[in-house]
CSV table of C-alpha atoms and ligand atoms in Angstrom, one decimal:
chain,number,residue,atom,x,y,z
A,10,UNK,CA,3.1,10.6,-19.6
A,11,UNK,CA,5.8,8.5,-18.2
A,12,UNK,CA,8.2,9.6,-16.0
A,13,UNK,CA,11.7,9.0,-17.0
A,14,UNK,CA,13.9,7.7,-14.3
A,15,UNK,CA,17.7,7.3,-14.2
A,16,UNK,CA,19.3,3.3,-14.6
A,17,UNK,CA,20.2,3.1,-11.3
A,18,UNK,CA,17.1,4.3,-10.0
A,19,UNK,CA,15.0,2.0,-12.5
A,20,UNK,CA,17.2,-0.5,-11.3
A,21,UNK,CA,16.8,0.3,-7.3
A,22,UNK,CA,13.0,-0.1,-8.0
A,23,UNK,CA,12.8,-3.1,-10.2
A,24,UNK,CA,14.8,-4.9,-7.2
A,25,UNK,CA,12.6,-3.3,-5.0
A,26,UNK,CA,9.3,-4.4,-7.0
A,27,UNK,CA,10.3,-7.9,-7.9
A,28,UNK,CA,11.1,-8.1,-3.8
A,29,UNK,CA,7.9,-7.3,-3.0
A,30,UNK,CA,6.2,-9.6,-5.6
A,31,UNK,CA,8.3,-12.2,-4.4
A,32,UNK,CA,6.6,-11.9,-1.5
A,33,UNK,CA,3.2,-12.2,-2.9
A,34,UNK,CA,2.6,-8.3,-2.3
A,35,UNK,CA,1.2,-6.4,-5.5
A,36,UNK,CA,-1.2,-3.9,-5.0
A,37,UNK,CA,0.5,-1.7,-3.3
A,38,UNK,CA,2.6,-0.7,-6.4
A,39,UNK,CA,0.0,-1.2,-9.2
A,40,UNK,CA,-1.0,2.3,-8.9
A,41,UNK,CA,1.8,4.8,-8.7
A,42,UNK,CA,4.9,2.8,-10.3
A,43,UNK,CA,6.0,3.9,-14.2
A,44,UNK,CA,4.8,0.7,-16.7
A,45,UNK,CA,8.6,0.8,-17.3
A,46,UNK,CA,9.4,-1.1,-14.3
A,47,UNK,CA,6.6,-3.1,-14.4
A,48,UNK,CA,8.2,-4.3,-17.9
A,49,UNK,CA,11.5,-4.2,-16.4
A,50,UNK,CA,10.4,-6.6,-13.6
A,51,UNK,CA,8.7,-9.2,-16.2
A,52,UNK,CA,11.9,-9.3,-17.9
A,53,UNK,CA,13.8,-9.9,-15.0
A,54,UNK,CA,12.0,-12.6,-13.6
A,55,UNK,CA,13.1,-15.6,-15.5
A,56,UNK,CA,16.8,-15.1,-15.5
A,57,UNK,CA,16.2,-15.1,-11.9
A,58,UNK,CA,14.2,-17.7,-11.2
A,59,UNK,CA,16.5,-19.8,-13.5
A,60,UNK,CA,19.4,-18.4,-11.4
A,61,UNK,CA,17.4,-19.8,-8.2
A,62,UNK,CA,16.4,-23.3,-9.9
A,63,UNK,CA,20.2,-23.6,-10.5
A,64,UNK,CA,21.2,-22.6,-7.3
A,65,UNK,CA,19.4,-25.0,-5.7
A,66,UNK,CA,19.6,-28.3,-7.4
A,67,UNK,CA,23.1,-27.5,-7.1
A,68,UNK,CA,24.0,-29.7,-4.5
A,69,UNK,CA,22.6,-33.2,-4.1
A,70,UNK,CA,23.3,-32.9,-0.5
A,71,UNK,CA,21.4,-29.9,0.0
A,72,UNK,CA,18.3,-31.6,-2.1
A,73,UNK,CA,19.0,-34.5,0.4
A,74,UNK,CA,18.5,-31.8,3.1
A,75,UNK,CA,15.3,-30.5,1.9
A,76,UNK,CA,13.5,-31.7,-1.2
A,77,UNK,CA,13.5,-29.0,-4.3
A,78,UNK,CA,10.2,-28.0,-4.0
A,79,UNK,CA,10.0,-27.6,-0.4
A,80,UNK,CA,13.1,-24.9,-0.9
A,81,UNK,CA,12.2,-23.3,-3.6
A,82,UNK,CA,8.1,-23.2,-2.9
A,83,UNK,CA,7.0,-20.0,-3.6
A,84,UNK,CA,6.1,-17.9,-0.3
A,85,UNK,CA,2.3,-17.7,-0.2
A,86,UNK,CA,0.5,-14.6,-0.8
A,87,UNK,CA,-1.0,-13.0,1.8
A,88,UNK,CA,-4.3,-13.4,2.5
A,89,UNK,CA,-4.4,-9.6,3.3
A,90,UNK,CA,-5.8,-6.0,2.6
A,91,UNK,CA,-3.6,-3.4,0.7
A,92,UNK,CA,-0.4,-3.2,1.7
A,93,UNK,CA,-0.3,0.3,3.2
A,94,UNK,CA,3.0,0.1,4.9
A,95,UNK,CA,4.8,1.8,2.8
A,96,UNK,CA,3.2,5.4,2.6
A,97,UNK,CA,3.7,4.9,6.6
A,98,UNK,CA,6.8,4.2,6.0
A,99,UNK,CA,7.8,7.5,3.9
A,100,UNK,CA,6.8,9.2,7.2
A,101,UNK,CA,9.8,7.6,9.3
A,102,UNK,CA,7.7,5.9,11.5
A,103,UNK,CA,8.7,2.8,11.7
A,104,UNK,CA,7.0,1.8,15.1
A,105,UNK,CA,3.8,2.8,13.1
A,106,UNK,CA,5.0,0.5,9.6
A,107,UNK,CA,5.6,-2.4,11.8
A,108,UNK,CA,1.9,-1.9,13.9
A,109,UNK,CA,0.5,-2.1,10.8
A,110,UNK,CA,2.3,-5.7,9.9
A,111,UNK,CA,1.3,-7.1,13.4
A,112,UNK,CA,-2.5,-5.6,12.5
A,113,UNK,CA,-2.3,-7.5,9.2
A,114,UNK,CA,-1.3,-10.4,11.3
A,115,UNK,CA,-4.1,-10.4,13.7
A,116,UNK,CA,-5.2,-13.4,15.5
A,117,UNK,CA,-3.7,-15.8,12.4
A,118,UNK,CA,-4.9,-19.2,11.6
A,119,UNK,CA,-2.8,-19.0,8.3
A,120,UNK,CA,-1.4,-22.4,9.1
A,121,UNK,CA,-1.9,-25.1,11.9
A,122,UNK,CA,0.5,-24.1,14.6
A,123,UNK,CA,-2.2,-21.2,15.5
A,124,UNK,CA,-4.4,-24.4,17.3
A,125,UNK,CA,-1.6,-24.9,19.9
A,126,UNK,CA,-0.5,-21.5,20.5
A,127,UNK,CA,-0.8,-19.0,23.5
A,128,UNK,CA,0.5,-16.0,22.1
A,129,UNK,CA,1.7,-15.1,18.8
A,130,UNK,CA,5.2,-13.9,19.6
A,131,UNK,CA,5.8,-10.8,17.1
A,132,UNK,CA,9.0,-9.9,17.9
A,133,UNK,CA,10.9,-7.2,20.8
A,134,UNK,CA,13.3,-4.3,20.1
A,135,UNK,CA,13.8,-1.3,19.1
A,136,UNK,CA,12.4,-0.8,15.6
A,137,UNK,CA,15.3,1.7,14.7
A,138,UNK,CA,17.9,-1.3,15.4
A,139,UNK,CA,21.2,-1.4,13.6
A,140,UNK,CA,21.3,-5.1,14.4
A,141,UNK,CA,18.2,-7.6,14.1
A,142,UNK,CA,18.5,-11.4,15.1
A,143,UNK,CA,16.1,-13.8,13.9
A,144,UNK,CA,15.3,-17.1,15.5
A,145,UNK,CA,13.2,-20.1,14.8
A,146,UNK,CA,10.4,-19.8,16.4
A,147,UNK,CA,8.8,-19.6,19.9
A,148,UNK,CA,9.2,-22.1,23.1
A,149,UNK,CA,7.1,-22.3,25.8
A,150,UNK,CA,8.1,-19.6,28.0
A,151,UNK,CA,7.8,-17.1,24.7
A,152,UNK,CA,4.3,-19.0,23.4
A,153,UNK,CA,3.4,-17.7,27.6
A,154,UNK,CA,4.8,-14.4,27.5
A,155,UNK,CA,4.6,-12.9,23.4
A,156,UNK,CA,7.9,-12.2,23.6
A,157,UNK,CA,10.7,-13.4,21.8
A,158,UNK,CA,13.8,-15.4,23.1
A,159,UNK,CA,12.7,-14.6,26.8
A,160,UNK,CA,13.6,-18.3,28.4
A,161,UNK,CA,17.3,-19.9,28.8
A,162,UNK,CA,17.9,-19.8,25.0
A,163,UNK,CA,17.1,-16.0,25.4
A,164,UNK,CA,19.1,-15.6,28.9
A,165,UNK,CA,22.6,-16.7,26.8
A,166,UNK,CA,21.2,-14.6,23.8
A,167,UNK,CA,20.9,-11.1,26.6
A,168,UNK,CA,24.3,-12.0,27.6
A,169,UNK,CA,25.5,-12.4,23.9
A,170,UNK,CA,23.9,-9.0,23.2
A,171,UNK,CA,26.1,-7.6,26.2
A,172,UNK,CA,29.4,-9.4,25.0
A,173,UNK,CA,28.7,-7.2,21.9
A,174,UNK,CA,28.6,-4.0,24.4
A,175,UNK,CA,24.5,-3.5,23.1
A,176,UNK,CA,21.3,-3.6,25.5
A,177,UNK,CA,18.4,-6.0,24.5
A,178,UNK,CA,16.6,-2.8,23.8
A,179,UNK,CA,18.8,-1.9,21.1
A,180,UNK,CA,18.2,-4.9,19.2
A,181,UNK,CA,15.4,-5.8,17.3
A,182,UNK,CA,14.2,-9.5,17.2
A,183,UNK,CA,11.9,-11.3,15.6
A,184,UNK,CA,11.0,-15.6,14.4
A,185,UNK,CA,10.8,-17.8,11.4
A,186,UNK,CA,7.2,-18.6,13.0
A,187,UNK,CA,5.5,-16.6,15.5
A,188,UNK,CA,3.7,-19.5,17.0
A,189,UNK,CA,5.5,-21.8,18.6
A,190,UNK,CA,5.7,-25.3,16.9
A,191,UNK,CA,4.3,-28.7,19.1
A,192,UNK,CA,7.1,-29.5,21.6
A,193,UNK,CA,9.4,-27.4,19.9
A,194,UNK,CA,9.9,-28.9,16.9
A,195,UNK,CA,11.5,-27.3,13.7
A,196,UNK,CA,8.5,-25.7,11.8
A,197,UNK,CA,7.6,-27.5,8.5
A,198,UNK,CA,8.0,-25.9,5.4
A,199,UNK,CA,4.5,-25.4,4.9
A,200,UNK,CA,4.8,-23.0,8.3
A,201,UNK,CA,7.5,-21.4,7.9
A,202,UNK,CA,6.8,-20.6,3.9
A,203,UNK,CA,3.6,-19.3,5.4
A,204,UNK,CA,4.9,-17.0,8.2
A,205,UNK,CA,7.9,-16.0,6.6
A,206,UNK,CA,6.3,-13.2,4.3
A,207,UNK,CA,5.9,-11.3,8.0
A,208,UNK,CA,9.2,-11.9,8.7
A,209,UNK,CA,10.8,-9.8,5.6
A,210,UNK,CA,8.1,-7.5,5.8
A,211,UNK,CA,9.4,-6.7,9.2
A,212,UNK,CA,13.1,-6.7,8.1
A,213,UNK,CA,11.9,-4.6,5.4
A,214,UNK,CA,11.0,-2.0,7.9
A,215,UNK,CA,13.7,-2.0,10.2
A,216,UNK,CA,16.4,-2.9,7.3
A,217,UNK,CA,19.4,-3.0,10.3
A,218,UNK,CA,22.7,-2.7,8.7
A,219,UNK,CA,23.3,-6.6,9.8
A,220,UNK,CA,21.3,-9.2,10.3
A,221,UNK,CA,21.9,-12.3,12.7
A,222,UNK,CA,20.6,-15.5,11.8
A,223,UNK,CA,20.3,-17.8,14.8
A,224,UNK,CA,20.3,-21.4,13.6
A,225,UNK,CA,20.0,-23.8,10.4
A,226,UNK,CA,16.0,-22.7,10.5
A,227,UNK,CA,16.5,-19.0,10.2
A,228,UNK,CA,19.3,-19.1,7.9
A,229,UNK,CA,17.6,-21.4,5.6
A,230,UNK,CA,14.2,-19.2,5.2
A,231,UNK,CA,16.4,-16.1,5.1
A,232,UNK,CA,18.9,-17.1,2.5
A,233,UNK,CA,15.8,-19.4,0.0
A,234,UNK,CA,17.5,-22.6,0.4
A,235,UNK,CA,18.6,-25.0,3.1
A,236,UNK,CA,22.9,-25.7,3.2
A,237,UNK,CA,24.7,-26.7,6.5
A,238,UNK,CA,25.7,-24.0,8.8
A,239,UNK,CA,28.8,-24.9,8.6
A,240,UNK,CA,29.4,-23.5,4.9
A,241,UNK,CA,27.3,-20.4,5.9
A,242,UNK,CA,29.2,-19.1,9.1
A,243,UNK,CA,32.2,-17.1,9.8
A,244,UNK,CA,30.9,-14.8,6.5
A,245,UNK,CA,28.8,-12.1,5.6
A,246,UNK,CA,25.9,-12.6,3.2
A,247,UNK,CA,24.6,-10.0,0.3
A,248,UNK,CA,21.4,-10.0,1.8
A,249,UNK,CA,18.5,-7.3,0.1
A,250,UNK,CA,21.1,-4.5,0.6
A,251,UNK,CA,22.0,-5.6,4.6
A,252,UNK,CA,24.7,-7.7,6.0
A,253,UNK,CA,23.6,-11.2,6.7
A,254,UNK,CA,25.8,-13.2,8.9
A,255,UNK,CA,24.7,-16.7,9.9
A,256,UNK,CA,25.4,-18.6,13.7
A,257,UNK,CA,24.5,-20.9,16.2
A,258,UNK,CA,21.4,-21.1,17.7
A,259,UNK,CA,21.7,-20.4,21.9
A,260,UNK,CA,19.4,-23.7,22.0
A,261,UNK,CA,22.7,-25.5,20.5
A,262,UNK,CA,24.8,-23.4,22.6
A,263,UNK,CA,23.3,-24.5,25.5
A,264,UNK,CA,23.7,-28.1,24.4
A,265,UNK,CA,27.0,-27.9,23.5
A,266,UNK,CA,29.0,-25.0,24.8
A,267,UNK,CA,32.3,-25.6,23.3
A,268,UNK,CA,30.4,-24.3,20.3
A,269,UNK,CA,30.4,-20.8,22.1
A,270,UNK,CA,33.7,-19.7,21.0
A,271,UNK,CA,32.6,-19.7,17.2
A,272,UNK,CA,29.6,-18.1,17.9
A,273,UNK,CA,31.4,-15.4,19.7
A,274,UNK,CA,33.8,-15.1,16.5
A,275,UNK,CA,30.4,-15.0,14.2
A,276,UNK,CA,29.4,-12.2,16.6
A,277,UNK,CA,32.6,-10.2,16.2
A,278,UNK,CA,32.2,-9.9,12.2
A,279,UNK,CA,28.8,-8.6,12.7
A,280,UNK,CA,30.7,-5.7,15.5
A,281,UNK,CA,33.2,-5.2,13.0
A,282,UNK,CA,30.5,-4.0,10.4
A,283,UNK,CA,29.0,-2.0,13.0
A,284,UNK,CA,31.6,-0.3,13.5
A,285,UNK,CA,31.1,-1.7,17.6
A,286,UNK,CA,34.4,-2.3,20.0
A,287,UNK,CA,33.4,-5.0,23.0
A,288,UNK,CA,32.7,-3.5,26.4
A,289,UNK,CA,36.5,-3.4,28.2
A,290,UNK,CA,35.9,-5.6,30.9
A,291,UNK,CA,35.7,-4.1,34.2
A,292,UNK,CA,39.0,-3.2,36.6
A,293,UNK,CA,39.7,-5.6,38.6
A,294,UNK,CA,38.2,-8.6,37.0
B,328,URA,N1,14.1,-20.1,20.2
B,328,URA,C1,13.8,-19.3,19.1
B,328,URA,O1,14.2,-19.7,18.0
B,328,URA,N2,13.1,-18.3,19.3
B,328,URA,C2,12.6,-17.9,20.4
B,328,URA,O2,11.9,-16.8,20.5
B,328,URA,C3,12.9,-18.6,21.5
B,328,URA,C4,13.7,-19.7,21.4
């Protein structure tokens, strides 16, 4: 017989559901969940994905940006066995959950940036972070190494980390893609749309209390639809229950470091949800 379950907690798991599902994940909930939801979820969907169509063909300038049905493409399913991440991650483990995502990943050919690659950059940190940062995508040094943010872009991100009064090891960070795109360039929707699903299923483990997004690539594959970072930063975003604040890449920091002052003021909402105070500076200096 079917469980009865309170609103809020039909309401926690229909989010939860039609998050997944969004994501082209299914089985994983097909056996336990109460039909209700299921139903629920059905109902939901096209109020929401009218809510989404509207939101994006909002703004002819943001359809100039990106055409409609490059933003709103549906992320791919995953090519993929049973999603067993979640009964891992009942146990805590996160370290575990998120082994499980890079198996699933193996040695992807999902999409075309796999021919150029070295190493599939996964992502660095601690899996318990408070605070997660998400980039673009691998360079050369990270494509050599498998580790994200680990050439200049990543020296100024360390030292932003430390202006925050956090180790790199307290962090946890992770890519749009996790193979690096031909001489850097921004991935292509069809890459990114295909990667992404990795990237919220690793969010969805770690679920940090805020969430940086480094750049117009990040911010535009977190939040569903592209917008200039201007009208995105110096704000937090409702994002799946975390704080989502949106900056400057260090790439364009590096370019252009008068920008580094608003970065720095982007960085200080995200301390001020976390409760952090900057390191004092030491005597002397
Ligand atoms: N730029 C990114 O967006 N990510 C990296 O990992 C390195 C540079």
């Amino acid at each position: 017989m079917a469980r009865q379950l309170d609103s809020a907690t039909r309401d926690a798991l229909v989010e939860r559901v039609r998050f997944y599902r969004d994501l082209g994940l299914t089985e994983f909930y097909r056996r336990p969940v109460n039909a209700a939801i299921d139903a629920a979820v059905e109902a939901s969907e096209p109020a929401t994905a009218a809510a989404e169509q509207s939101t994006f063909a909002s703004s002819p300038e943001e359809t100039a940006y990106l055409p409609e049905e490059q933003a709103i493409a549906p992320r791919k399913p995953i090519s993929a066995p049973p999603l067993v991440t979640t009964s891992v991650l009942a146990s805590g483990d996160k370290a575990a959950a998120l082994q499980l995502i890079r198996d699933d990943l193996g040695d992807c050919t999902r999409c075309a940036l796999h021919k150029g690659r070295n190493k599939i950059v996964f992502a660095d940190g601690d899996p318990n972070a408070r605070l997660m940062f998400v980039g673009e995508g691998p360079g050369a040094d990270e494509d050599a190494q498998g580790l994200p943010f680990v050439g200049r872009a990543g020296q100024l991100l360390n030292n932003m980390i430390a202006a925050m009064g956090l180790k790199r090891e307290q962090v946890y960070i992770a890519n749009v893609v996790k193979c690096r795109p031909p001489g850097n360039r921004t991935p292509e929707p069809e890459e990114a749309n295909t990667c992404s699903p990795f990237l919220f299923r690793q969010i969805d483990v770690v679920r940090p209390q805020v969430l940086v997004a480094l750049g117009a690539t990040a911010a535009t594959y977190l939040l569903g639809h592209r917008q200039p970072l201007a009208g995105l930063r110096g704000r937090v975003h409702a994002f799946r229950g975390m704080q989502l604040i949106v900056t400057y890449h260090p790439a364009f920091l590096l370019r252009d470091p008068r920008q580094k002052k608003e970065a720095w003021a982007d960085l200080q909402i995200a301390m001020k949800e976390l409760g952090l105070k900057p390191p004092k500076p030491a005597s002397g200096s």
